[in-house]
mmCIF file of C-alpha atoms in Angstrom:
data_model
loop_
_atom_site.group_PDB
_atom_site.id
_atom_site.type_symbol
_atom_site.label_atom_id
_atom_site.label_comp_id
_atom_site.label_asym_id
_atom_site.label_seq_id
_atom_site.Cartn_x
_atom_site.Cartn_y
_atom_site.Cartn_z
ATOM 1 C CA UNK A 1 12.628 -52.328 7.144
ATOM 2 C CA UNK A 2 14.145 -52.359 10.159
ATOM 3 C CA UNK A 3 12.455 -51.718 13.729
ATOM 4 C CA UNK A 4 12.538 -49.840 16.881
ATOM 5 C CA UNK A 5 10.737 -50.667 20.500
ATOM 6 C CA UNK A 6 9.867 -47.729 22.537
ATOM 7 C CA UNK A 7 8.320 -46.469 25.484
ATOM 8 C CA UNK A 8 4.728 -45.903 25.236
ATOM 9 C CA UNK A 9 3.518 -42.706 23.417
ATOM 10 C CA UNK A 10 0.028 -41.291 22.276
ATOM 11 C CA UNK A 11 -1.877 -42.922 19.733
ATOM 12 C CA UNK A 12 -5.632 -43.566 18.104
ATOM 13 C CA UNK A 13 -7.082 -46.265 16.141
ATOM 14 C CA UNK A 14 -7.752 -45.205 12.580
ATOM 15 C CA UNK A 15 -10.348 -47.324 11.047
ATOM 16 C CA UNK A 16 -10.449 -45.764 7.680
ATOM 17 C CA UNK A 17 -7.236 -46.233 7.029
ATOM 18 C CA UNK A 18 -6.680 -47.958 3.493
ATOM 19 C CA UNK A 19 -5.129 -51.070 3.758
ATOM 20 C CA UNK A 20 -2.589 -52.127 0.272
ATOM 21 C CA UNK A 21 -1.931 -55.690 0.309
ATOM 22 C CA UNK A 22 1.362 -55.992 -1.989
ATOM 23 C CA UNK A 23 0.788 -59.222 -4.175
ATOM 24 C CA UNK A 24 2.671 -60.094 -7.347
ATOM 25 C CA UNK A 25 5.193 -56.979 -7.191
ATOM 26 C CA UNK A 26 7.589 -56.707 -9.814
ATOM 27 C CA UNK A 27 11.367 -56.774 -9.661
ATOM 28 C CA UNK A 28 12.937 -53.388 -9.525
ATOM 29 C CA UNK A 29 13.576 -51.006 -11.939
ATOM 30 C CA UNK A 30 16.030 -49.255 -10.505
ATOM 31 C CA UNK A 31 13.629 -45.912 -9.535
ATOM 32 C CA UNK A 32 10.821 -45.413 -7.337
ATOM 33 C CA UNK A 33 7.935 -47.602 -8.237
ATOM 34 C CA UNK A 34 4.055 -46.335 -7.160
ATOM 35 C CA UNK A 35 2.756 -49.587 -6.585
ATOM 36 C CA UNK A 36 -1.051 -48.099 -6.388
ATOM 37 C CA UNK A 37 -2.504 -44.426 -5.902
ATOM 38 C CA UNK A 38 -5.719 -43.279 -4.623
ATOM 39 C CA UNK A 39 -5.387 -39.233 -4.116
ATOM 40 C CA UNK A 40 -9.096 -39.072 -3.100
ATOM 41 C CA UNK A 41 -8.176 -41.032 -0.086
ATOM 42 C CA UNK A 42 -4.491 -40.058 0.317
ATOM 43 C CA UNK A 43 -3.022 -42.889 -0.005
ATOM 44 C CA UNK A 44 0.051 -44.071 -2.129
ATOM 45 C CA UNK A 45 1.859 -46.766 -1.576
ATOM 46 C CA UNK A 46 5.469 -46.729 -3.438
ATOM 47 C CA UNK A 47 8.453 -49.682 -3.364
ATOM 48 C CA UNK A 48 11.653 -47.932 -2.416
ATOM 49 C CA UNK A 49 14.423 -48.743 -4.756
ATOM 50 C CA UNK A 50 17.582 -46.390 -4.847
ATOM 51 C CA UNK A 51 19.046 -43.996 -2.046
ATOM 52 C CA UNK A 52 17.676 -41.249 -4.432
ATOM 53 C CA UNK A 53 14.482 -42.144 -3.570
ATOM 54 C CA UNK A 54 15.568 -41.924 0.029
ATOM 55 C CA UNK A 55 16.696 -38.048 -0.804
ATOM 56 C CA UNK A 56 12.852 -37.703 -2.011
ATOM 57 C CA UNK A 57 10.868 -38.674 0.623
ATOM 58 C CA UNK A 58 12.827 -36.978 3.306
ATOM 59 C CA UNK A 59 10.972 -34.077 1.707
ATOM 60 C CA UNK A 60 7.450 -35.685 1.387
ATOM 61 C CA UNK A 61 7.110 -37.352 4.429
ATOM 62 C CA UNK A 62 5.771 -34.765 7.045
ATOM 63 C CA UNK A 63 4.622 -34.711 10.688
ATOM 64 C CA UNK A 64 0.880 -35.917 11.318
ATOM 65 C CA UNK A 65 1.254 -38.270 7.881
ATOM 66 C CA UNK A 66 0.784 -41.739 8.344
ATOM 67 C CA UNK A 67 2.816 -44.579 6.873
ATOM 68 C CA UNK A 68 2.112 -48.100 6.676
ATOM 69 C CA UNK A 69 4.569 -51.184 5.735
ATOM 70 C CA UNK A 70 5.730 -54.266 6.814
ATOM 71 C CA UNK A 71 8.838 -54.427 9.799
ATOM 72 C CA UNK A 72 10.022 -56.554 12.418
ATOM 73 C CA UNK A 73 8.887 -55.553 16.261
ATOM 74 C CA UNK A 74 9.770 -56.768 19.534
ATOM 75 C CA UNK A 75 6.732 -58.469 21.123
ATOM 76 C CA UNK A 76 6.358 -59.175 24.495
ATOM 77 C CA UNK A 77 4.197 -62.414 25.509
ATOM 78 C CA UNK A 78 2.419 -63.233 28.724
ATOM 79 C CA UNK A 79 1.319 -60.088 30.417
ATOM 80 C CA UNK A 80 -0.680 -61.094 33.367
ATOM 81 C CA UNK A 81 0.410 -61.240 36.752
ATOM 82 C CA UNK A 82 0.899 -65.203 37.333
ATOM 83 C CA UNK A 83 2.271 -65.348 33.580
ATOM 84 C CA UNK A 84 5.902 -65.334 32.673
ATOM 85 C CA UNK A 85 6.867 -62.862 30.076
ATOM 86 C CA UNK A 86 9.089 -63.423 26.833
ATOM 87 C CA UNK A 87 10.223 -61.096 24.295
ATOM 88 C CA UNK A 88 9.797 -62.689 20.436
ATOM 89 C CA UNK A 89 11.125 -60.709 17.805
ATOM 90 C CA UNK A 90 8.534 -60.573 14.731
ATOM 91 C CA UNK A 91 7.237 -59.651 11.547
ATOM 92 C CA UNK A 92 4.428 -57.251 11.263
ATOM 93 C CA UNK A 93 2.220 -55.005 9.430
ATOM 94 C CA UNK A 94 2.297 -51.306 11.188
ATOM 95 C CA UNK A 95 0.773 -48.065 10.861
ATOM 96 C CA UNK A 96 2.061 -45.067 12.524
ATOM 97 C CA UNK A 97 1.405 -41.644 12.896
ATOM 98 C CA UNK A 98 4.640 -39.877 11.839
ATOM 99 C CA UNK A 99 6.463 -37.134 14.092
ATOM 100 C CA UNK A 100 9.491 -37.168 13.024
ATOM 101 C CA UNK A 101 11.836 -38.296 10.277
ATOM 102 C CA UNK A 102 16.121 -38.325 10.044
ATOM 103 C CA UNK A 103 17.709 -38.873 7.214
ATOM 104 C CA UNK A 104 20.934 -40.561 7.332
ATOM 105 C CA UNK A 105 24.044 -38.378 6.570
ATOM 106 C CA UNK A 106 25.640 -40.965 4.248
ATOM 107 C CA UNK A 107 22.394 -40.973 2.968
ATOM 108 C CA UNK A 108 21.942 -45.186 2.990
ATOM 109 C CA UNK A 109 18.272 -45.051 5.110
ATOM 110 C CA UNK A 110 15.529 -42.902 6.163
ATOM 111 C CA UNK A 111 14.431 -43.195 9.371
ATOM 112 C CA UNK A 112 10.446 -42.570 10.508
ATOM 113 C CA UNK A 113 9.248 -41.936 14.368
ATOM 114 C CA UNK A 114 6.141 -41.896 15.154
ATOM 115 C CA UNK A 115 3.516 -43.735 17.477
ATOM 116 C CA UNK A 116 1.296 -47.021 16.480
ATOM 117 C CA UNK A 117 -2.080 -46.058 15.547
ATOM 118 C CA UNK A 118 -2.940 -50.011 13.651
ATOM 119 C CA UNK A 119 -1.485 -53.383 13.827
ATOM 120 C CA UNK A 120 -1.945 -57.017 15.553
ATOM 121 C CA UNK A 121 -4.115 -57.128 18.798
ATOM 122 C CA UNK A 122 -0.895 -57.927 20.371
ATOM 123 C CA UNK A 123 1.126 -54.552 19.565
ATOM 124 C CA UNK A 124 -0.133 -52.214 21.675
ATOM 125 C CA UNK A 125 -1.173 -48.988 20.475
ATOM 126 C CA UNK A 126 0.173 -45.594 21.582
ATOM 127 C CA UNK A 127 3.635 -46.958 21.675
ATOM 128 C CA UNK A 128 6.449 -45.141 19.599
ATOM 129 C CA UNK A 129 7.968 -47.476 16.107
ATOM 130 C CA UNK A 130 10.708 -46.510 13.620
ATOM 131 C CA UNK A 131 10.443 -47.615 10.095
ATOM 132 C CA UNK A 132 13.611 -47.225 8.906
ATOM 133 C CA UNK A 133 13.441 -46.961 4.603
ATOM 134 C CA UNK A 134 16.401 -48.689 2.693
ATOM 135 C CA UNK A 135 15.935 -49.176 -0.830
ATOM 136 C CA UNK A 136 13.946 -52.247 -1.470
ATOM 137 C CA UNK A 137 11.288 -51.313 0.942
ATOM 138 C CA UNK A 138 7.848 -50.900 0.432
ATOM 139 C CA UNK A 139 5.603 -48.374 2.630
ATOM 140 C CA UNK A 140 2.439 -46.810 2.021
ATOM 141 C CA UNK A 141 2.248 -43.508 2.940
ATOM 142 C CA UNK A 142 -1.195 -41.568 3.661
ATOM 143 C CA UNK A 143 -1.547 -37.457 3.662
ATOM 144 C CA UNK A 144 -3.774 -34.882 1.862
ATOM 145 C CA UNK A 145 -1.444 -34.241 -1.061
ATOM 146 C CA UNK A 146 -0.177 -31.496 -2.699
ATOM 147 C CA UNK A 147 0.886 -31.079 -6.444
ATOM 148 C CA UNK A 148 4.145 -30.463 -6.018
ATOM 149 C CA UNK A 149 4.358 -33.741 -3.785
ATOM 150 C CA UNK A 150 2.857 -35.652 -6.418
ATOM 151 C CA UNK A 151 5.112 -34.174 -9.050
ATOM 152 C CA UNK A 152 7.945 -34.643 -6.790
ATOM 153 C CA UNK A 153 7.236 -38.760 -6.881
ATOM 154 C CA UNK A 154 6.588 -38.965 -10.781
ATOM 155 C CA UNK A 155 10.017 -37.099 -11.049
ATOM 156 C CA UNK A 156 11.450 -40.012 -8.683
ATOM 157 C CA UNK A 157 10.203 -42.715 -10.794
ATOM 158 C CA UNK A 158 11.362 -41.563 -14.232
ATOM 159 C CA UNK A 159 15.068 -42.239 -15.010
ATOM 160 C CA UNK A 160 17.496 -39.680 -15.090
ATOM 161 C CA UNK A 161 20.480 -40.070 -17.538
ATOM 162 C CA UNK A 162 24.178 -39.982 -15.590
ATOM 163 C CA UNK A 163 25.537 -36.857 -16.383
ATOM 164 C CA UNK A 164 29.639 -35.498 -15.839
ATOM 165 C CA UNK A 165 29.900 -31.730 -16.288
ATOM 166 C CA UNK A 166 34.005 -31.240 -17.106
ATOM 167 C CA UNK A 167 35.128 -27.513 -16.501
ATOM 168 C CA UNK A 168 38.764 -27.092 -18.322
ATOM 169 C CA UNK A 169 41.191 -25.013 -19.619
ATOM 170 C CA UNK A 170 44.955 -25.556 -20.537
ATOM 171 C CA UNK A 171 45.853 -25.234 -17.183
ATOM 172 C CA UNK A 172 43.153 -27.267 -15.049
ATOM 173 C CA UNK A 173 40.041 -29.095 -15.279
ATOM 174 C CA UNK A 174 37.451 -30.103 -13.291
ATOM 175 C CA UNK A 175 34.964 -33.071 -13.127
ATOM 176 C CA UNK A 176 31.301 -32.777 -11.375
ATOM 177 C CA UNK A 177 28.982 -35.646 -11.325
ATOM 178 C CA UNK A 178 25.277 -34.585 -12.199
ATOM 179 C CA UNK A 179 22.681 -36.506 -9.476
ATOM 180 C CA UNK A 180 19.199 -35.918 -8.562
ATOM 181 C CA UNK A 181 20.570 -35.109 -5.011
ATOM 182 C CA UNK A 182 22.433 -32.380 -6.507
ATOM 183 C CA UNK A 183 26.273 -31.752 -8.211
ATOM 184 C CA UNK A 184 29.674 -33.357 -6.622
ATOM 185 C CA UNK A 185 33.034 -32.538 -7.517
ATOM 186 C CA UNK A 186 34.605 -35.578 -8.704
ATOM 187 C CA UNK A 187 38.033 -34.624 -8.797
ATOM 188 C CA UNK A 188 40.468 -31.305 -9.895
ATOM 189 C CA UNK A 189 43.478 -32.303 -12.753
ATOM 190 C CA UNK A 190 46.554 -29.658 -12.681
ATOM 191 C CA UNK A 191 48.338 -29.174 -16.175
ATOM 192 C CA UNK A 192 51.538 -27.998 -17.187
ATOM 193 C CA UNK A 193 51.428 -24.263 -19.049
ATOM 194 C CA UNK A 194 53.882 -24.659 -22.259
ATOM 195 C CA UNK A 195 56.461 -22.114 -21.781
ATOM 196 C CA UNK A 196 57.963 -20.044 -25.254
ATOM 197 C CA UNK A 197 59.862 -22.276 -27.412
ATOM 198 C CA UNK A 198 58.513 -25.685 -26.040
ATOM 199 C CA UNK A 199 56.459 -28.028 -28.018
ATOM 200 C CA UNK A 200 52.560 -28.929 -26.957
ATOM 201 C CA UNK A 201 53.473 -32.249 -25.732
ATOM 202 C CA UNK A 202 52.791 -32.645 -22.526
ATOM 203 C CA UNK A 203 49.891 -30.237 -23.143
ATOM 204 C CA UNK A 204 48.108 -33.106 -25.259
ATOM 205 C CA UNK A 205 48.934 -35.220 -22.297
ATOM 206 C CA UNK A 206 47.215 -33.263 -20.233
ATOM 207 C CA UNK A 207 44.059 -33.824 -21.862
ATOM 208 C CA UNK A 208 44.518 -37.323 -22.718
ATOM 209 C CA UNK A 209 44.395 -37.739 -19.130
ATOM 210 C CA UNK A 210 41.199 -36.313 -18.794
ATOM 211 C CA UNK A 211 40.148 -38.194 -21.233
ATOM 212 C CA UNK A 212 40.735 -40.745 -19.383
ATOM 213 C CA UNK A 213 38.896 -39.795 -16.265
ATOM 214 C CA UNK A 214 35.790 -39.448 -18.095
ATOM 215 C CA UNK A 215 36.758 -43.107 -19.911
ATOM 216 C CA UNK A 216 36.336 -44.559 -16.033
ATOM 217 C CA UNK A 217 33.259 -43.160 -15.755
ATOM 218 C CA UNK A 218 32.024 -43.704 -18.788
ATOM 219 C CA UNK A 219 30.079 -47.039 -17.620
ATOM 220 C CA UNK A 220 28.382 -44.914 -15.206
ATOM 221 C CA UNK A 221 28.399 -41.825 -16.926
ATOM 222 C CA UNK A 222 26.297 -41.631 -20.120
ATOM 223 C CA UNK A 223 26.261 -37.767 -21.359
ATOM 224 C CA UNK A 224 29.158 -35.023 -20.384
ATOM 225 C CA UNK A 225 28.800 -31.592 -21.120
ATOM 226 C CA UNK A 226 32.494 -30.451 -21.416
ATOM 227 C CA UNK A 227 32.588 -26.391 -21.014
ATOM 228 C CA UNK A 228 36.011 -24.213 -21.826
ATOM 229 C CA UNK A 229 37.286 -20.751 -21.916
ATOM 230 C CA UNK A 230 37.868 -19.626 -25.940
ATOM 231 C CA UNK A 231 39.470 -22.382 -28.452
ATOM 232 C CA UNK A 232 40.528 -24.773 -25.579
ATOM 233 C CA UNK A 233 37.509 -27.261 -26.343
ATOM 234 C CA UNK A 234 39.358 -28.176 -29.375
ATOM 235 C CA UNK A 235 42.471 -29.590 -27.452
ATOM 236 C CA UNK A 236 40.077 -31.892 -25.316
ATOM 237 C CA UNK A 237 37.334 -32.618 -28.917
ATOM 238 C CA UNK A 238 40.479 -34.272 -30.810
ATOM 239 C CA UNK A 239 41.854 -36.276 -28.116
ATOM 240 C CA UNK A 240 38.053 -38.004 -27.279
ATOM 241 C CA UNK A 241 37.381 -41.270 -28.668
ATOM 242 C CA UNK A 242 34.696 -40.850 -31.335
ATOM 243 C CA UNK A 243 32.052 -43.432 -28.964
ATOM 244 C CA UNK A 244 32.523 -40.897 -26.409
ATOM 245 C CA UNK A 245 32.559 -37.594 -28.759
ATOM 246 C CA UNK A 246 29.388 -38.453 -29.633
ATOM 247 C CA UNK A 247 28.044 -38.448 -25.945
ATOM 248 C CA UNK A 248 29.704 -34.881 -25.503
ATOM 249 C CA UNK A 249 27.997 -31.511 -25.741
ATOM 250 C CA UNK A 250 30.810 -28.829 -25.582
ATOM 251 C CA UNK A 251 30.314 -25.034 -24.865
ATOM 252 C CA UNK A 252 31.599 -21.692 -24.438
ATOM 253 C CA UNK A 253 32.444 -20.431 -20.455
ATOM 254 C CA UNK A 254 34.008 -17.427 -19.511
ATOM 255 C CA UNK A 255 36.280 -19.618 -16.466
ATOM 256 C CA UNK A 256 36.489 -22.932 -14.902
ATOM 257 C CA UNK A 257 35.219 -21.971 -11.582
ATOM 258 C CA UNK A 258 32.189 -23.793 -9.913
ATOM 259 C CA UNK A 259 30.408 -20.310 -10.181
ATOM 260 C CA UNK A 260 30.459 -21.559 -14.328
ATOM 261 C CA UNK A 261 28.328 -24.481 -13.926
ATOM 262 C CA UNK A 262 25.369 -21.590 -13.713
ATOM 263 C CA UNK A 263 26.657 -20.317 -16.730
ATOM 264 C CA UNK A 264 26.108 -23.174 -18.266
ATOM 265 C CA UNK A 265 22.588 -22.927 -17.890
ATOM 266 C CA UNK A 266 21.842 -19.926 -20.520
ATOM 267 C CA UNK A 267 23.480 -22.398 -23.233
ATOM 268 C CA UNK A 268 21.287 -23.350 -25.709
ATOM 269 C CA UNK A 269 23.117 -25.993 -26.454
ATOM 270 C CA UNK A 270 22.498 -27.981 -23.286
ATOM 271 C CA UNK A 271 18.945 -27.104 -22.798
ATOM 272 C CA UNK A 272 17.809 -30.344 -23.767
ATOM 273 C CA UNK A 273 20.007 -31.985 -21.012
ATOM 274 C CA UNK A 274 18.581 -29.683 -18.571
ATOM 275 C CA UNK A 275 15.499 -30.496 -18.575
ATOM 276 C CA UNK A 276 16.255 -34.363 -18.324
ATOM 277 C CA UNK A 277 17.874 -33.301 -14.764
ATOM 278 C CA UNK A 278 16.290 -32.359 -11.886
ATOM 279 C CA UNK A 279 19.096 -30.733 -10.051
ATOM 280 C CA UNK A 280 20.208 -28.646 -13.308
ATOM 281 C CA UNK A 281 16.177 -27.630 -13.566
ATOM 282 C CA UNK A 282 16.700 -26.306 -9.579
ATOM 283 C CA UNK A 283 19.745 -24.255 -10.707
ATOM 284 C CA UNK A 284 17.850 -22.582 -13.232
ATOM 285 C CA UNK A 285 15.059 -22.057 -11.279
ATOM 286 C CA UNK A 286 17.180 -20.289 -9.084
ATOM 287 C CA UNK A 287 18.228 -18.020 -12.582
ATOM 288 C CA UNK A 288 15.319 -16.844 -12.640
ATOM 289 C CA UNK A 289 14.611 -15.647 -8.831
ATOM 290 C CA UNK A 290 18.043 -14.193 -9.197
ATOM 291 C CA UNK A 291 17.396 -12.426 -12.472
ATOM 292 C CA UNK A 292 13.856 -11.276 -10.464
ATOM 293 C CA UNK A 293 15.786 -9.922 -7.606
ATOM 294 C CA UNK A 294 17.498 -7.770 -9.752
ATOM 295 C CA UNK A 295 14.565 -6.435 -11.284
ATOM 296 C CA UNK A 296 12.351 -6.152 -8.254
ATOM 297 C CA UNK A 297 10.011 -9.083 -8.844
ATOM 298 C CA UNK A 298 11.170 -11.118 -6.009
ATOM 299 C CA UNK A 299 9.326 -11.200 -2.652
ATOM 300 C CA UNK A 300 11.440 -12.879 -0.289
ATOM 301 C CA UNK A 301 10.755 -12.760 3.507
ATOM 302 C CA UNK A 302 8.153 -14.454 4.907
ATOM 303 C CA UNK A 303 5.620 -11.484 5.565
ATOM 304 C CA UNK A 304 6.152 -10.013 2.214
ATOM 305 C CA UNK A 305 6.037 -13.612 0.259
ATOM 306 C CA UNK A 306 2.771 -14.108 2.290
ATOM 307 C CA UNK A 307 1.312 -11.025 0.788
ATOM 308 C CA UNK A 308 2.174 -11.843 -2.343
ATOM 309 C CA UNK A 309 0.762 -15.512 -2.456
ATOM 310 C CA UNK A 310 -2.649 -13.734 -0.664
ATOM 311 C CA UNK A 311 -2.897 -11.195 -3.703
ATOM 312 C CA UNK A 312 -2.567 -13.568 -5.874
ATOM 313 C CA UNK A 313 0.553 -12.574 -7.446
ATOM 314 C CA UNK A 314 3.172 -15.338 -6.900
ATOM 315 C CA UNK A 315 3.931 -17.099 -10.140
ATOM 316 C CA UNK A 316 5.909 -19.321 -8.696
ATOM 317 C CA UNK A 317 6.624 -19.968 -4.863
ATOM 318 C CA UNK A 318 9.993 -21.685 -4.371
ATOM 319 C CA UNK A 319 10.843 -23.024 -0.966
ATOM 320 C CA UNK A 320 14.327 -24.720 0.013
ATOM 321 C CA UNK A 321 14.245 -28.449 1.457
ATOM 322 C CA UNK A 322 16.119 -26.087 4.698
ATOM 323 C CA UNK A 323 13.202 -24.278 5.013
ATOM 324 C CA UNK A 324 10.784 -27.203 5.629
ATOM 325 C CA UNK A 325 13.249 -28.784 7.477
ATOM 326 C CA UNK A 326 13.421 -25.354 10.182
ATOM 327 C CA UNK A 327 9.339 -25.195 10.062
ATOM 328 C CA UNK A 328 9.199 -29.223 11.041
ATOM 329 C CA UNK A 329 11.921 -28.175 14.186
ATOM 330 C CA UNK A 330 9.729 -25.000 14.902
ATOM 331 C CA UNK A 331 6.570 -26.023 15.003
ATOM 332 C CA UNK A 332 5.022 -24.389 11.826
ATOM 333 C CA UNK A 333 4.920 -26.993 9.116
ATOM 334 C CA UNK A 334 1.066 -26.643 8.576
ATOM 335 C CA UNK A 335 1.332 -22.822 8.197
ATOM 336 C CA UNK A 336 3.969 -23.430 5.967
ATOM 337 C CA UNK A 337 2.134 -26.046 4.035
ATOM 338 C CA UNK A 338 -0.773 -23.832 3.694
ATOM 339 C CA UNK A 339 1.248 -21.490 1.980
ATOM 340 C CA UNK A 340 2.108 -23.692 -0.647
ATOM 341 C CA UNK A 341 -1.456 -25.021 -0.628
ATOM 342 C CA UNK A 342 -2.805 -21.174 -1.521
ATOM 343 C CA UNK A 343 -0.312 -20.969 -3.720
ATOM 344 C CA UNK A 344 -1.224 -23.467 -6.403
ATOM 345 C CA UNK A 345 -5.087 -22.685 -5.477
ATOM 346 C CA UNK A 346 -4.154 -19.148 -7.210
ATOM 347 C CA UNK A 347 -2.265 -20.717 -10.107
ATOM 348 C CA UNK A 348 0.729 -20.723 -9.061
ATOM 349 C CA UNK A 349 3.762 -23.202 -8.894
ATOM 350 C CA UNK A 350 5.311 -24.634 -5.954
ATOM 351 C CA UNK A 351 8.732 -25.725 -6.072
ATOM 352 C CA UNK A 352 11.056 -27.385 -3.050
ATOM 353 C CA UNK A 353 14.636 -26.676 -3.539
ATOM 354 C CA UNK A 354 16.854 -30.372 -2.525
ATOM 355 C CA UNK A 355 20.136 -29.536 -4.483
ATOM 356 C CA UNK A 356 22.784 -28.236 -1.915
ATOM 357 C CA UNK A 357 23.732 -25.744 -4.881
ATOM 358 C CA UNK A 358 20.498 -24.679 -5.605
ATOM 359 C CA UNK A 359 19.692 -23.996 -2.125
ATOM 360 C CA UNK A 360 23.134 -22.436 -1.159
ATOM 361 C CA UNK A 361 21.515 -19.031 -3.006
ATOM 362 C CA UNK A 362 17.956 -19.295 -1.663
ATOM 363 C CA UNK A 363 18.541 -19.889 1.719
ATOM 364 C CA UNK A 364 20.529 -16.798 2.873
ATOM 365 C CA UNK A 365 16.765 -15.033 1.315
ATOM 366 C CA UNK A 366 15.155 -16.774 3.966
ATOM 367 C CA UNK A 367 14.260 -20.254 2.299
ATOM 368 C CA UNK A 368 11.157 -19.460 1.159
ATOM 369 C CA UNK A 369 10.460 -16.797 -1.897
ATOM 370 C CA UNK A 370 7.930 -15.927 -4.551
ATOM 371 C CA UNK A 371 8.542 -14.807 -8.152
ATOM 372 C CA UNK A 372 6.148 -11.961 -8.640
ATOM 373 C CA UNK A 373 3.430 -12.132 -11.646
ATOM 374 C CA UNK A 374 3.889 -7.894 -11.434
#
């Protein structure tokens, strides 16, 4: 972790606070790792380990949490009047109150504000620190927890399988990478239509050539779905090498636009691969909220999602990673968190939205909707 030295801020000395001392930690796994978990207190205390993890907590950690870890601080020695004063930089163990937290936009570190509330006798208290989370970095953070938090980490921990949707047809294809941060287009290939009288040559080069695309990524890349219009899967099925045929699911789409990838989603076929991905699970979440728009199960506004959570009849309350984000700026996190809260008190589900193309179709509803029981 890196630091920050501030002005002076408030602050107050939590003595309840549970303190994690991080002894014989293994090496990394390459996803979050909960180190230890005590809900009844509220604390959990987790080893950073990917910039996916990163993309988590910017959605966990809230205002008035508190998070604990190891950083380096500026200290100043010799504070009395006849005493010269020096400024040493060290290592120390910090807790802070949290008010505010920026995630990077190339997404490489998350950044946490807030003021001192424990440390060494000699950092004073009230003063504002930034922990700023890179992977490898351990923190404890300490809240009253809700379950969708909690599920939020187990998903973070569990490894997700690279994934390459490939969109084609005979006369372009696309490549999208598959991440728990949501869906990328890799790159767009333009092929040659075979005009009357002309052999398929250069239309089996064509898909050679995505083939090998998806060879590149193939270290990186473990499963592809490959979708296409009508017979065209067949072009692209013989020209795959049979080690990465077998790592293939193809379907049936009506077109190669990025409008498809939801299309995707109703095939059986991939259902399996689906559920292994979080952002593909958002996008059909979003299905469904669509599909109860249409037949007038949706409440979406706040007032009328509010009156539906209060009756009892939300099934499932899906909020957008924008919508936090806008109640943190305005004020109204806690009413918004109390929401969820009554939610899953009344049996219902809570789900935050991170996937930019999951969100892209909530947010214009306001950010925060409920999928009606009746």
């Amino acid at each position: 972790m890196a630091h920050s030295y501030g002005a002076s801020g408030r602050g107050a000395y939590s003595s309840n606070l549970q303190r994690f001392i991080y002894k014989g930690f293994s090496c990394s796994t390459g996803n979050m790792h909960i180190i230890k978990k005590d809900i009844k207190r509220g604390d959990v205390s987790i080893s950073v380990e990917t910039p996916d993890d990163l993309w988590t907590l910017k959605s966990i950690i809230s205002p008035g949490d508190t998070v604990r870890g190891s950083t380096e601080r500026k200290i100043r020695l010799g504070a009395g009047k006849d005493e010269k004063t020096s400024v040493v930089r060290r290592r120390v163990t910090l807790t802070i109150t949290v008010e505010k937290v920026d995630y990077a936009a190339d997404g490489s570190s998350l950044r946490v504000l807030g003021t001192i509330i424990d440390g060494p006798d000699d950092v004073p208290r009230g003063e504002h620190h930034s922990f700023i989370l890179e992977p490898n970095t351990q923190l404890t953070i300490s809240k009253d927890w809700s379950t969708y938090q909690l599920r939020k980490l187990e998903e973070a921990t569990k490894q997700e399988q690279p994934l390459i949707v490939v969109l084609f047809d005979r006369e372009e294809a696309r490549l999208f990478s598959v991440k728990r941060r949501g869906i990328q287009e890799l790159l767009r290939l333009k092929g040659n239509v075979a005009k009357k009288g002309e052999d398929g040559q250069h239309i089996t080069n064509f898909y050679k050539e995505i083939v090998t695309e998806l060879q590149q990524r193939a270290d990186e890349h473990t499963r592809i779905i490959a979708g296409a219009p009508a017979f065209w899967r067949e072009y692209l099925e013989k020209e795959l090498p049979a080690p990465l045929r077998k790592r293939t699911v193809f379907t049936t789409i009506s077109g190669i636009e990025r409008t498809a990838i939801r299309e995707l989603l109703t095939r059986p076929e991939v259902a399996k691969l689906i559920a292994e991905h979080a952002s593909l699970r958002e996008l059909e979440l979003v299905e469904k909220a669509l599909t109860a728009l249409a037949n007038e199960k949706l409440a979406y506004g706040l007032d009328f999602v509010k009156e539906a959570v209060s009756a009892g009849n939300a099934e499932q309350l899906i909020v957008t990673e924008s919508a936090l984000a806008d109640a943190r700026q305005q004020g109204t996190m806690r009413e918004l968190e109390s929401l969820m809260r009554q939610c899953e008190q009344n049996r219902g589900a809570v789900h935050v939205l991170t996937s930019n193309e999951a969100r892209g179709k909530i947010d214009p509803l306001g950010g925060v909707v409920a999928i009606r029981r009746w």
